mmCIF file of N, CA and C in Angstrom:
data_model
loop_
_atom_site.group_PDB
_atom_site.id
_atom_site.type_symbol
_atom_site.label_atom_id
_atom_site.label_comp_id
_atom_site.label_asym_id
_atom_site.label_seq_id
_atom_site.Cartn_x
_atom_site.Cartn_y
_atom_site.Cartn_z
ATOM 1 N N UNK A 1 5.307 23.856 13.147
ATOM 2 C CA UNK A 1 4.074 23.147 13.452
ATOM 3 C C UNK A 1 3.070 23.405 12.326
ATOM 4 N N UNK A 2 2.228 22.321 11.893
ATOM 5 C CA UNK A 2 1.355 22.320 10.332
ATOM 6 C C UNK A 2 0.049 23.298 11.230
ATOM 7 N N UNK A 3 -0.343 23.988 10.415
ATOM 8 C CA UNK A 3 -1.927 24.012 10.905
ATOM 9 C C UNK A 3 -2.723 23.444 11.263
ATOM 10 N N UNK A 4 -2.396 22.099 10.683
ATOM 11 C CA UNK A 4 -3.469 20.858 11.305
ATOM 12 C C UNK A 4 -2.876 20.164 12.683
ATOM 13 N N UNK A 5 -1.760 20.867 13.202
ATOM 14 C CA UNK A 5 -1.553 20.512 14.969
ATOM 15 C C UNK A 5 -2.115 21.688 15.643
ATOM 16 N N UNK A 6 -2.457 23.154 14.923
ATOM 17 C CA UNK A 6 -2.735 24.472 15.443
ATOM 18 C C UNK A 6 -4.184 24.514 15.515
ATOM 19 N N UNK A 7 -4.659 24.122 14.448
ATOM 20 C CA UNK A 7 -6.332 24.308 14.381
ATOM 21 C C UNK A 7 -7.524 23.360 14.594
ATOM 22 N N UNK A 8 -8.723 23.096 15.233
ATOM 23 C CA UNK A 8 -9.314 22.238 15.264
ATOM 24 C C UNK A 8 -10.205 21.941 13.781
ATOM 25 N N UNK A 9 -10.706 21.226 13.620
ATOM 26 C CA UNK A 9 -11.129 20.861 11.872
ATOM 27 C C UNK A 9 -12.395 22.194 11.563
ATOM 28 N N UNK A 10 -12.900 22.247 12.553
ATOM 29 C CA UNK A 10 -13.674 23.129 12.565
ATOM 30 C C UNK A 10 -13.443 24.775 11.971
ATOM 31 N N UNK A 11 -12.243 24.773 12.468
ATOM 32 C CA UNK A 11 -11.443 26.072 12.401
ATOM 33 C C UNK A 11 -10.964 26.485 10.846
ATOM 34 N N UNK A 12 -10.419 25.017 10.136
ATOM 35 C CA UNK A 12 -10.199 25.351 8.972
ATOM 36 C C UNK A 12 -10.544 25.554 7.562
ATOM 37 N N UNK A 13 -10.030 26.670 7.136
ATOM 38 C CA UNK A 13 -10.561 27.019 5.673
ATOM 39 C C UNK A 13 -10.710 26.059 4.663
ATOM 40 N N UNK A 14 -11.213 26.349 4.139
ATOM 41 C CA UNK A 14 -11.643 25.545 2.945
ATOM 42 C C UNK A 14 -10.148 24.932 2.347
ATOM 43 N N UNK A 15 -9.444 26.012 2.025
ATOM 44 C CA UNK A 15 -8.686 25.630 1.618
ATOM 45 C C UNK A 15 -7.332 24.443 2.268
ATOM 46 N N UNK A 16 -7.462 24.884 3.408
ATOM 47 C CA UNK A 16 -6.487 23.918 4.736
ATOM 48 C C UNK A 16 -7.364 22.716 4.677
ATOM 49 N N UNK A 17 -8.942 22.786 4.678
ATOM 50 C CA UNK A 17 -9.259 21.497 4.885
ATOM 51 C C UNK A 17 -9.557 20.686 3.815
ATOM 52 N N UNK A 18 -8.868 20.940 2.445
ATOM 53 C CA UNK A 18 -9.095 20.159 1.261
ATOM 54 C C UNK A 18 -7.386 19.452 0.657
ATOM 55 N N UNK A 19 -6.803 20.241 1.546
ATOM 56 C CA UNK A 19 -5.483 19.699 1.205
ATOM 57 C C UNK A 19 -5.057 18.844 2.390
ATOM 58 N N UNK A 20 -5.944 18.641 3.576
ATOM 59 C CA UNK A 20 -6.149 16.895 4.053
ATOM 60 C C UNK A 20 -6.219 15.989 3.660
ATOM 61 N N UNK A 21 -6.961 15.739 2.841
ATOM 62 C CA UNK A 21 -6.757 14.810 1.847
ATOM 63 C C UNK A 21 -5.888 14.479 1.501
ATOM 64 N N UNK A 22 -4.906 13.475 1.750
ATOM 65 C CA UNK A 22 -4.204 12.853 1.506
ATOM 66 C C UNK A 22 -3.753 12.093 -0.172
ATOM 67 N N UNK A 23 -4.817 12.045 -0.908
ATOM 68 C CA UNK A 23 -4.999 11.353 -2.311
ATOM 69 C C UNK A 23 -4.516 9.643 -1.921
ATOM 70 N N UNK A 24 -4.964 9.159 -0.949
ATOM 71 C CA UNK A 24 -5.364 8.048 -1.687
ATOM 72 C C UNK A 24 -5.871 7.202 -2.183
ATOM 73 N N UNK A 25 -7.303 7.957 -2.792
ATOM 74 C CA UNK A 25 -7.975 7.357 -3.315
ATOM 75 C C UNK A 25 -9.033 6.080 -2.673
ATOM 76 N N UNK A 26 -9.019 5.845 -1.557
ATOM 77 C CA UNK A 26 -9.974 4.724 -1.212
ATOM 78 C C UNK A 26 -11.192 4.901 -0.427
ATOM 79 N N UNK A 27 -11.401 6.530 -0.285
ATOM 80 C CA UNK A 27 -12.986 6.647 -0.512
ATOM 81 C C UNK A 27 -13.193 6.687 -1.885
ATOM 82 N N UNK A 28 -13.081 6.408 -2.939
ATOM 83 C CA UNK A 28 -13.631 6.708 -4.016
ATOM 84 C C UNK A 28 -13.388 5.310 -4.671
ATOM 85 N N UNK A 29 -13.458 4.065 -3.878
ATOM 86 C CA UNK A 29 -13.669 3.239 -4.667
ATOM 87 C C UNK A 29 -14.897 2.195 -3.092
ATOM 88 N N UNK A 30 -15.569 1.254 -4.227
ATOM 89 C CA UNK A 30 -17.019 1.139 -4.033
ATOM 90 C C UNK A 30 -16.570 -0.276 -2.334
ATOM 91 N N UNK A 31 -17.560 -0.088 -1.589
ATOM 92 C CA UNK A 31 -17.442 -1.078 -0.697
ATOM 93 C C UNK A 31 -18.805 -1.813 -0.065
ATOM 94 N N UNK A 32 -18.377 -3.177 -0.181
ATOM 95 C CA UNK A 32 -19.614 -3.743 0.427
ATOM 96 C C UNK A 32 -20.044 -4.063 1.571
ATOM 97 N N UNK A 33 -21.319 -3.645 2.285
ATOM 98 C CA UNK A 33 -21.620 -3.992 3.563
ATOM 99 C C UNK A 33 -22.091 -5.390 4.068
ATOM 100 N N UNK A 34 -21.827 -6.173 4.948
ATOM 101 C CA UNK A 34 -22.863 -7.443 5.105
ATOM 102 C C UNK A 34 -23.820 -6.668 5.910
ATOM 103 N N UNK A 35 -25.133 -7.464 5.329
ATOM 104 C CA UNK A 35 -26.330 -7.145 5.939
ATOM 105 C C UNK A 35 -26.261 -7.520 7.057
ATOM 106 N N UNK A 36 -25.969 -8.912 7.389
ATOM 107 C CA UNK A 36 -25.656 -9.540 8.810
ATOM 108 C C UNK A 36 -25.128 -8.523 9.580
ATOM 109 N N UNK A 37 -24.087 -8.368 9.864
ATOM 110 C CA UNK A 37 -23.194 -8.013 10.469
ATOM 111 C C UNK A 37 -22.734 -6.494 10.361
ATOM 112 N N UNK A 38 -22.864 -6.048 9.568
ATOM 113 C CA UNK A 38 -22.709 -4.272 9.710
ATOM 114 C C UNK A 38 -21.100 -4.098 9.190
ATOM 115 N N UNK A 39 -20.259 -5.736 9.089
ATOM 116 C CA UNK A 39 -18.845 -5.440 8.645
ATOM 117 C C UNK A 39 -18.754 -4.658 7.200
ATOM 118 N N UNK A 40 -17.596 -3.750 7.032
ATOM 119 C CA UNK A 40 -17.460 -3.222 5.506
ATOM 120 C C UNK A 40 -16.389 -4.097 4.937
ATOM 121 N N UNK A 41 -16.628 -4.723 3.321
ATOM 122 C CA UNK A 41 -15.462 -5.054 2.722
ATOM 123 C C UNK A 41 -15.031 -4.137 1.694
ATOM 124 N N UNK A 42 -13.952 -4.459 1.716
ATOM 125 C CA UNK A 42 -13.436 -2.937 0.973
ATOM 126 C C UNK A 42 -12.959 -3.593 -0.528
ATOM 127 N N UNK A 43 -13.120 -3.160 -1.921
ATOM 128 C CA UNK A 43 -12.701 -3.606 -2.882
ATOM 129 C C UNK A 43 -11.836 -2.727 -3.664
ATOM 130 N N UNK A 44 -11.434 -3.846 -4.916
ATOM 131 C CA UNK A 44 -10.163 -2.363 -5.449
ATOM 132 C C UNK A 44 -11.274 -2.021 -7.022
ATOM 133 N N UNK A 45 -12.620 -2.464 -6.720
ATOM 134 C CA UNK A 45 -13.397 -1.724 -7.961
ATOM 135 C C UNK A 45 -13.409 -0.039 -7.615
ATOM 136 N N UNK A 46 -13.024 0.729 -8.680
ATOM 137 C CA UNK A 46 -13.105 2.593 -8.479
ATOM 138 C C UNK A 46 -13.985 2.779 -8.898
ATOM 139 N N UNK A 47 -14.478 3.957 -8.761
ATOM 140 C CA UNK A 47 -15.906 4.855 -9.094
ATOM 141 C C UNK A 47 -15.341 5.138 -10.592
ATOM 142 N N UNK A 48 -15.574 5.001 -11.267
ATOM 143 C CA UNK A 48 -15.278 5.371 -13.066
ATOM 144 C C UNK A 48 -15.184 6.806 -13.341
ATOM 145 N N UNK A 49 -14.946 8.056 -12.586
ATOM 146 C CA UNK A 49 -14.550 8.743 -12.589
ATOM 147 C C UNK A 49 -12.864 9.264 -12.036
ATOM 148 N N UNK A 50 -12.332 7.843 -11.261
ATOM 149 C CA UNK A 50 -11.307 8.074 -10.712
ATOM 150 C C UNK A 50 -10.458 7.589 -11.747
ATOM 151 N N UNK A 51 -9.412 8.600 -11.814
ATOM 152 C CA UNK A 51 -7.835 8.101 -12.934
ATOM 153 C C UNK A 51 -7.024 7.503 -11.831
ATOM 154 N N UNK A 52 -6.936 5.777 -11.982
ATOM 155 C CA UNK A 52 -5.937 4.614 -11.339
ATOM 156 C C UNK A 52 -4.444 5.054 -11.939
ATOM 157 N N UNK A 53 -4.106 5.867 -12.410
ATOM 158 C CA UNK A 53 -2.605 6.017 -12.410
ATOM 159 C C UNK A 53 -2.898 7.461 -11.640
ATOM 160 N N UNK A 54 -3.440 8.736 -11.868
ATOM 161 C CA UNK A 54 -3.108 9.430 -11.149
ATOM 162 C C UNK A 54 -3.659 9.860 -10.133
ATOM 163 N N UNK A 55 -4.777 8.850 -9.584
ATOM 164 C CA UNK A 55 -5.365 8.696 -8.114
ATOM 165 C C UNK A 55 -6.324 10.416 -8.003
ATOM 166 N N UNK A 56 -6.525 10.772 -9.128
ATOM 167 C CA UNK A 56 -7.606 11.963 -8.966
ATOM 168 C C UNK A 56 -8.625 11.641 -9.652
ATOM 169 N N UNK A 57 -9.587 12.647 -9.154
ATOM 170 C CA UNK A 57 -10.988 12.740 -9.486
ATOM 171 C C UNK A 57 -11.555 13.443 -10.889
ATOM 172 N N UNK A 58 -11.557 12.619 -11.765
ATOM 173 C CA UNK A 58 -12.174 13.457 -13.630
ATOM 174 C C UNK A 58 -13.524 14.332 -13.122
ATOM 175 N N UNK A 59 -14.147 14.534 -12.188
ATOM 176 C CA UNK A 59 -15.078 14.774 -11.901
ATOM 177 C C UNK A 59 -15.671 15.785 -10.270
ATOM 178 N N UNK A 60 -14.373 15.726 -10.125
ATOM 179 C CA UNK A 60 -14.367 16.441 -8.103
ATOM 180 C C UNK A 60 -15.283 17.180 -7.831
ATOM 181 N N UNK A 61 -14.989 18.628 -8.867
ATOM 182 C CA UNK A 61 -15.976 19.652 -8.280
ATOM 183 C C UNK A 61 -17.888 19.652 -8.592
ATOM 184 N N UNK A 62 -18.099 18.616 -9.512
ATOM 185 C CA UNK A 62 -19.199 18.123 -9.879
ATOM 186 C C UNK A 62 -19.765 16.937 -9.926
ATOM 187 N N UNK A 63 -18.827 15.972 -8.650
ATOM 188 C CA UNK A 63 -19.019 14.506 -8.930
ATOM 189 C C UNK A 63 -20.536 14.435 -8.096
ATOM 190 N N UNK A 64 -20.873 14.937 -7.411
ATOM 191 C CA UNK A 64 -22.911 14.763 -6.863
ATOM 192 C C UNK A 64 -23.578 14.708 -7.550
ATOM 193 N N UNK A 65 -23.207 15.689 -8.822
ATOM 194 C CA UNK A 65 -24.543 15.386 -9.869
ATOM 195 C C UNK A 65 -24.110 14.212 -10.507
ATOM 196 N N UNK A 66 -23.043 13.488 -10.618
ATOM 197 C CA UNK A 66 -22.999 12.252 -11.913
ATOM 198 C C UNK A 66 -23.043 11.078 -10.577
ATOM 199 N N UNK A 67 -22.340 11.131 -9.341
ATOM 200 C CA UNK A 67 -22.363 9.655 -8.825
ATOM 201 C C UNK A 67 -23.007 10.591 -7.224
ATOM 202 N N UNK A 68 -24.557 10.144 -7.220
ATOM 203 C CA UNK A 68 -25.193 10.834 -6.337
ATOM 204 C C UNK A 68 -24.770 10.524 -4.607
ATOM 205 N N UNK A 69 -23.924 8.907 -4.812
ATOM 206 C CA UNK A 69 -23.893 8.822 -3.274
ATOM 207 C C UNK A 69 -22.409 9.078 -2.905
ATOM 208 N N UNK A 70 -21.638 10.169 -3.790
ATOM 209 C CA UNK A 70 -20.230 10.561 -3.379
ATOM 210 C C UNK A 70 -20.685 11.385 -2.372
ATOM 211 N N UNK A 71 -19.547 11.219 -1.206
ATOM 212 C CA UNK A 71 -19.602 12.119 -0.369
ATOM 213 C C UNK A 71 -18.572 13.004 -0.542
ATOM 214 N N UNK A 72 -19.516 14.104 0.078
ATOM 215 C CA UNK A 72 -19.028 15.469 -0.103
ATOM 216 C C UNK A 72 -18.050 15.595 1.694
ATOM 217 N N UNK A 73 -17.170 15.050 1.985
ATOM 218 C CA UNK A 73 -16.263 15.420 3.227
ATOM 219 C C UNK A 73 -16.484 16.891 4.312
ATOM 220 N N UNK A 74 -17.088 16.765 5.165
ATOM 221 C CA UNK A 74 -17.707 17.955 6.108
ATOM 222 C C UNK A 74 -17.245 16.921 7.226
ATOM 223 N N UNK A 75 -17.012 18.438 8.380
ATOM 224 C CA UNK A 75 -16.698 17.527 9.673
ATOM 225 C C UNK A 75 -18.198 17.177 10.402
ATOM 226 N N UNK A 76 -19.309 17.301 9.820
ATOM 227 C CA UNK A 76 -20.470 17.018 10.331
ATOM 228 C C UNK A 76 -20.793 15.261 9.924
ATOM 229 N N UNK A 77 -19.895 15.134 9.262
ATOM 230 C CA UNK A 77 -19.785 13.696 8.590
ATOM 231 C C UNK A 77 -19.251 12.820 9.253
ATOM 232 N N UNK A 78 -17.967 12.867 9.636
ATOM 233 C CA UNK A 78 -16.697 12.341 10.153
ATOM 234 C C UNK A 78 -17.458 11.115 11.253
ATOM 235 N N UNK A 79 -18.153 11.474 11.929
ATOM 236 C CA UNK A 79 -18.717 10.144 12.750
ATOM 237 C C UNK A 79 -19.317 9.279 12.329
ATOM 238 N N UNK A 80 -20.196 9.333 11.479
ATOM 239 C CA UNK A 80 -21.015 8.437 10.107
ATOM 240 C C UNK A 80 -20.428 8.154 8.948
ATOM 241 N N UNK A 81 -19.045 7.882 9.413
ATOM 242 C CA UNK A 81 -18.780 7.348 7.668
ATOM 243 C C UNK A 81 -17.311 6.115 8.450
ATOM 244 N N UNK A 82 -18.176 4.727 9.118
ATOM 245 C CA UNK A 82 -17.487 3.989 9.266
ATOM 246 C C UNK A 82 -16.681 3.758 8.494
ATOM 247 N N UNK A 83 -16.309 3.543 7.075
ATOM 248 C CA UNK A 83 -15.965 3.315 6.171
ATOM 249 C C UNK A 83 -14.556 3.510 5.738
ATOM 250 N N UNK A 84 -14.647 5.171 6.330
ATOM 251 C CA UNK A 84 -12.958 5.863 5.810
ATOM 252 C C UNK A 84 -11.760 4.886 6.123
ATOM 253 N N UNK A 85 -11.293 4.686 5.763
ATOM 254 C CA UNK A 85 -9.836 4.084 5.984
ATOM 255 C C UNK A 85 -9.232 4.634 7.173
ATOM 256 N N UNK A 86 -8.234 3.545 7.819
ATOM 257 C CA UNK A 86 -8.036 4.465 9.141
ATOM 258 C C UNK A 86 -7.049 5.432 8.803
ATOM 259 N N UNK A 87 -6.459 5.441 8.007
ATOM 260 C CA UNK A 87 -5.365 6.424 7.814
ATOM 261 C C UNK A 87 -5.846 7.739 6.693
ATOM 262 N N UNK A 88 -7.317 8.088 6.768
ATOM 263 C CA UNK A 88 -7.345 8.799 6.016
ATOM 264 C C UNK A 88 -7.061 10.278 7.326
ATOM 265 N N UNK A 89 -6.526 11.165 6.807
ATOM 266 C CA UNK A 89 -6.070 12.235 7.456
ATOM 267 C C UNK A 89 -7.275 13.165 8.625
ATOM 268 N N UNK A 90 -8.797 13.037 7.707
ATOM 269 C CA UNK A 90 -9.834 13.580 8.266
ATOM 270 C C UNK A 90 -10.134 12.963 9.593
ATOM 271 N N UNK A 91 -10.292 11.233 9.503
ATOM 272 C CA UNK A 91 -10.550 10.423 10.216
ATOM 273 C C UNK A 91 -9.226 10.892 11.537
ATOM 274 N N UNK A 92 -8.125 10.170 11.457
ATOM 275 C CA UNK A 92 -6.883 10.632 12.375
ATOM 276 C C UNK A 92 -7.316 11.725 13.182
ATOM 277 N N UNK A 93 -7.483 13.189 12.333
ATOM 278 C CA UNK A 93 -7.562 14.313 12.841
ATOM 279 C C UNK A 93 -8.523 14.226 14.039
ATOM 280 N N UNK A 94 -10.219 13.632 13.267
ATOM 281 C CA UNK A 94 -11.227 13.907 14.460
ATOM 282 C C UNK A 94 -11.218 13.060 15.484
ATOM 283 N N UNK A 95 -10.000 11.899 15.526
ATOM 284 C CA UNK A 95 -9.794 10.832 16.557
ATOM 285 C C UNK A 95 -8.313 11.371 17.457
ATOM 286 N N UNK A 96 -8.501 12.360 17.126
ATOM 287 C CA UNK A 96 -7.279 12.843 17.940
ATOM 288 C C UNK A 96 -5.760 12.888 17.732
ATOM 289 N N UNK A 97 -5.400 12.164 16.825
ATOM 290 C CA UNK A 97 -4.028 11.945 16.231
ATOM 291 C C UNK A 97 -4.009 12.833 15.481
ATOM 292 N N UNK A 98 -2.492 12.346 14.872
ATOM 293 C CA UNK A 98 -1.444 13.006 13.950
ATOM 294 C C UNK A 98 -1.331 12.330 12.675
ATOM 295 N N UNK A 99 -0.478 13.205 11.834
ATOM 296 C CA UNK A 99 -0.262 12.598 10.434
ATOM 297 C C UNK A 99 0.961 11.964 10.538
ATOM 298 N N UNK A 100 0.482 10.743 9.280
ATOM 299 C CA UNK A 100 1.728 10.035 9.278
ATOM 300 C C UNK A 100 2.688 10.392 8.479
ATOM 301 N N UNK A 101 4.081 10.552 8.966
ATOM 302 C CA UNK A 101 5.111 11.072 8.330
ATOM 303 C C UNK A 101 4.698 10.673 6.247
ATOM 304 N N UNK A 102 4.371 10.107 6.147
ATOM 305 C CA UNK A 102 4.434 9.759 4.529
ATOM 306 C C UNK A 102 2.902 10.917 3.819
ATOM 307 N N UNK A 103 2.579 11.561 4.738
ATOM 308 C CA UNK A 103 1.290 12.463 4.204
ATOM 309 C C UNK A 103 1.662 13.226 3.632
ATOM 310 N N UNK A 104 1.309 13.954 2.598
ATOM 311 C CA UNK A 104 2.072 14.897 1.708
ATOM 312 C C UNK A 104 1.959 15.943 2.306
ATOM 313 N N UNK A 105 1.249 16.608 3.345
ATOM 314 C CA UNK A 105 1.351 17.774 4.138
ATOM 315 C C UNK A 105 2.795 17.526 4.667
ATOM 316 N N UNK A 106 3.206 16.360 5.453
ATOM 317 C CA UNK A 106 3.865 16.505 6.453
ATOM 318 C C UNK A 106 5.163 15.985 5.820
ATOM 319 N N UNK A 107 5.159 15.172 4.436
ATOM 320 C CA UNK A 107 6.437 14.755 4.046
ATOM 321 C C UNK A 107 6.857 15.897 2.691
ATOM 322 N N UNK A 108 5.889 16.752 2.745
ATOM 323 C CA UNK A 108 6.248 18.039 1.896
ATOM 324 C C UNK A 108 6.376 17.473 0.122
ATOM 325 N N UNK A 109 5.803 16.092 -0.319
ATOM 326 C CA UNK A 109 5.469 15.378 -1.618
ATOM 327 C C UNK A 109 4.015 15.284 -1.576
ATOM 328 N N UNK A 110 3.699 15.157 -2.411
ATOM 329 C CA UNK A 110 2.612 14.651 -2.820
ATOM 330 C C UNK A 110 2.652 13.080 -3.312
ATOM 331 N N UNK A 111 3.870 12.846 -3.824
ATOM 332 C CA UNK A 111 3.562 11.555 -4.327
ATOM 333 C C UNK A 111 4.510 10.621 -3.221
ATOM 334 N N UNK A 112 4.206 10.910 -1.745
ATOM 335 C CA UNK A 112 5.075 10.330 -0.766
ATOM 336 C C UNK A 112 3.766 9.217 -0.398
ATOM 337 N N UNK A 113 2.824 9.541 -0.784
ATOM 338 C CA UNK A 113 1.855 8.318 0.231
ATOM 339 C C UNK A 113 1.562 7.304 -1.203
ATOM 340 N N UNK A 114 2.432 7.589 -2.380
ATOM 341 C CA UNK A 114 2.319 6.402 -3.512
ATOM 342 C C UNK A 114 3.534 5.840 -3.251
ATOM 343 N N UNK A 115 4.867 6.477 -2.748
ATOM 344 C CA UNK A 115 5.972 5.491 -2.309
ATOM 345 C C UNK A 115 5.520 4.564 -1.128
ATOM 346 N N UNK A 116 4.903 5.232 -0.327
ATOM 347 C CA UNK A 116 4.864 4.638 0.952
ATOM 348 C C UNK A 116 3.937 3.068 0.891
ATOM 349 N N UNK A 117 2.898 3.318 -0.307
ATOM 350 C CA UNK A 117 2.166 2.117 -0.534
ATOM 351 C C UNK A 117 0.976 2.478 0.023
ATOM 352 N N UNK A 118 0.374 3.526 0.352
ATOM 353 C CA UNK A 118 -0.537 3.962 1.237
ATOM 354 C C UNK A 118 -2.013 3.899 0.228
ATOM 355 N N UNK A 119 -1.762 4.555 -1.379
ATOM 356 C CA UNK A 119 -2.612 4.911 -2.006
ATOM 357 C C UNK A 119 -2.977 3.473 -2.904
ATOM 358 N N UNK A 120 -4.027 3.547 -3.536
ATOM 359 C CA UNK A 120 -4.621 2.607 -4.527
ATOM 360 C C UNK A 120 -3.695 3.003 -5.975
ATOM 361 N N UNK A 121 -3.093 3.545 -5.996
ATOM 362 C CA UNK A 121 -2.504 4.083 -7.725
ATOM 363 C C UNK A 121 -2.070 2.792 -8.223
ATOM 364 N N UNK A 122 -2.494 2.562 -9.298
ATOM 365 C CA UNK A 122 -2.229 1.508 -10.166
ATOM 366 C C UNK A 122 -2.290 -0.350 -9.636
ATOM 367 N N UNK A 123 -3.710 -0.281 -8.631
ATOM 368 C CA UNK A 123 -4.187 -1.044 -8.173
ATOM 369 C C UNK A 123 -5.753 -1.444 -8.104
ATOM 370 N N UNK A 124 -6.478 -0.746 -8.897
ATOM 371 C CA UNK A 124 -7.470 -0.220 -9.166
ATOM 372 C C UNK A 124 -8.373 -0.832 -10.360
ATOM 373 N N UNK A 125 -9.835 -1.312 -10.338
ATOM 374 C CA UNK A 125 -10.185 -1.519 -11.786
ATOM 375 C C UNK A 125 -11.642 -0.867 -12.184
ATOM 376 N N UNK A 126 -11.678 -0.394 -12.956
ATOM 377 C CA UNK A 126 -12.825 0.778 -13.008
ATOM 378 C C UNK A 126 -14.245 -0.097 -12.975
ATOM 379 N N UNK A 127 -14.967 0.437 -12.336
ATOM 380 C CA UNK A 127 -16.161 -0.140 -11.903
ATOM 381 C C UNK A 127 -17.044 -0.646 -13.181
ATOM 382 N N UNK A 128 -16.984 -0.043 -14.486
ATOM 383 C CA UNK A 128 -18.074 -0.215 -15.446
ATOM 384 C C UNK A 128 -16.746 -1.760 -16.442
ATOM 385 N N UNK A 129 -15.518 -2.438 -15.853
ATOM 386 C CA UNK A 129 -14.834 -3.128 -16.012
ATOM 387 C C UNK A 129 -14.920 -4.424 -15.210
ATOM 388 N N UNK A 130 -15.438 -4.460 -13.702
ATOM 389 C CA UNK A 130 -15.502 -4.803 -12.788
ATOM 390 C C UNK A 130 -16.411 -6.213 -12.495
ATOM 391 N N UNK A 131 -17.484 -6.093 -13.300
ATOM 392 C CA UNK A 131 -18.474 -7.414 -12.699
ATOM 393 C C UNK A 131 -18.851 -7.222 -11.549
ATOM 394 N N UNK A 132 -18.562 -8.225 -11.073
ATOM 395 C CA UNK A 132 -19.460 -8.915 -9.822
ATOM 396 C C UNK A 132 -18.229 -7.873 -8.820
ATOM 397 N N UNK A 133 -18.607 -7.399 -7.993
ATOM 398 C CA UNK A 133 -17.614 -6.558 -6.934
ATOM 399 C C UNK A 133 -17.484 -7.500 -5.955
ATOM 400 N N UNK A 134 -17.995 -8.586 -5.737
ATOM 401 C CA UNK A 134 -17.598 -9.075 -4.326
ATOM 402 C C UNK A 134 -16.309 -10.251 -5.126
ATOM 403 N N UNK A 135 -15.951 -10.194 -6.171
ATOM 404 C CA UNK A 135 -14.789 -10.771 -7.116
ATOM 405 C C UNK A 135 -13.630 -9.980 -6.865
ATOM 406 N N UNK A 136 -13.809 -8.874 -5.960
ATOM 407 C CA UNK A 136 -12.589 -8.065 -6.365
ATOM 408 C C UNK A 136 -12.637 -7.094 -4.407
ATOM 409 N N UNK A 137 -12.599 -8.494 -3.439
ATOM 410 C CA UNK A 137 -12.427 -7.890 -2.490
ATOM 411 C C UNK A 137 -11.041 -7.468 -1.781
ATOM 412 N N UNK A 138 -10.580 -6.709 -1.277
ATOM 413 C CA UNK A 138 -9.172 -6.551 -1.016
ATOM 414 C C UNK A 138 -8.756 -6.387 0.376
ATOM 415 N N UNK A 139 -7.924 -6.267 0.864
ATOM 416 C CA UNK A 139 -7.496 -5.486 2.333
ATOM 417 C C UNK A 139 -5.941 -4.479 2.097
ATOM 418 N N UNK A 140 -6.465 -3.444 2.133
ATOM 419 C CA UNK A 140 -5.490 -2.572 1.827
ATOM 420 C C UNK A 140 -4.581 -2.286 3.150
ATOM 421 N N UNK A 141 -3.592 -2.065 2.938
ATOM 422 C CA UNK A 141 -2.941 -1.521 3.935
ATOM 423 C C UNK A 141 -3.538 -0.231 5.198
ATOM 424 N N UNK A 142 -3.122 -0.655 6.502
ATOM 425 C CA UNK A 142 -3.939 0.199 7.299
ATOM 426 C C UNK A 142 -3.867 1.623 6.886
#
């Protein structure tokens, strides 16, 4: 049994709760809200700190000071951030579920949620490349 069926989010270390993260990349690329409606569209423009082949962050442990509205992932968050993808691992966790077999915790890869099709890797176009963002809206896989 993973720690993350043993422990509540609350419970875990820093270190257990950073290797949730799944890597795939789609909080870290930009999304638009309608004013109307409160719907999010999700695009494949990235934050220009993210590497589109290897779905990490040039910038992780210091990305607040260069892109001020990255979020920093706390479970004090998890209810206010309509946004996450449903399959991001944090989200799952505080909704009560499980990981999906292709999570690199649980499929023991890391690069199991780029077979699976889960992640943005090499789908991606860097934001300062990008234009107009509502040119580049997408629907990613759940």
């Amino acid at each position: 049994m993973g720690f993350w069926q043993e422990k509540s989010l609350e419970q875990m270390n820093r270190e257990e709760w950073e290797s949730l993260c799944d890597g795939c990349g789609k909080c870290c690329l930009h999304k638009l809200e309608d004013d109307e409606t409160g719907e999010i569209h999700y695009t494949n423009v990235a934050c220009r700190f993210l590497d589109g082949d290897t779905i990490k962050c040039g910038k992780y442990l210091t990305r607040q000071r260069y892109v001020g509205n990255c979020v920093v992932m706390s479970v004090d968050l998890l209810d206010q951030l309509p946004w996450m993808p449903s399959t991001c691992a944090y989200r799952l966790l505080y909704e009560g579920k499980d990981l999906p077999d292709w999570h690199p915790l649980v499929a023991g890869n890391p690069n199991a949620i780029h077979a699976a099709g889960h992640s943005v890797k090499g789908r991606v176009i860097d934001e300062r490349e990008a234009g107009d963002f509502e040119d580049h809206l997408v629907e990613w896989p759940a």
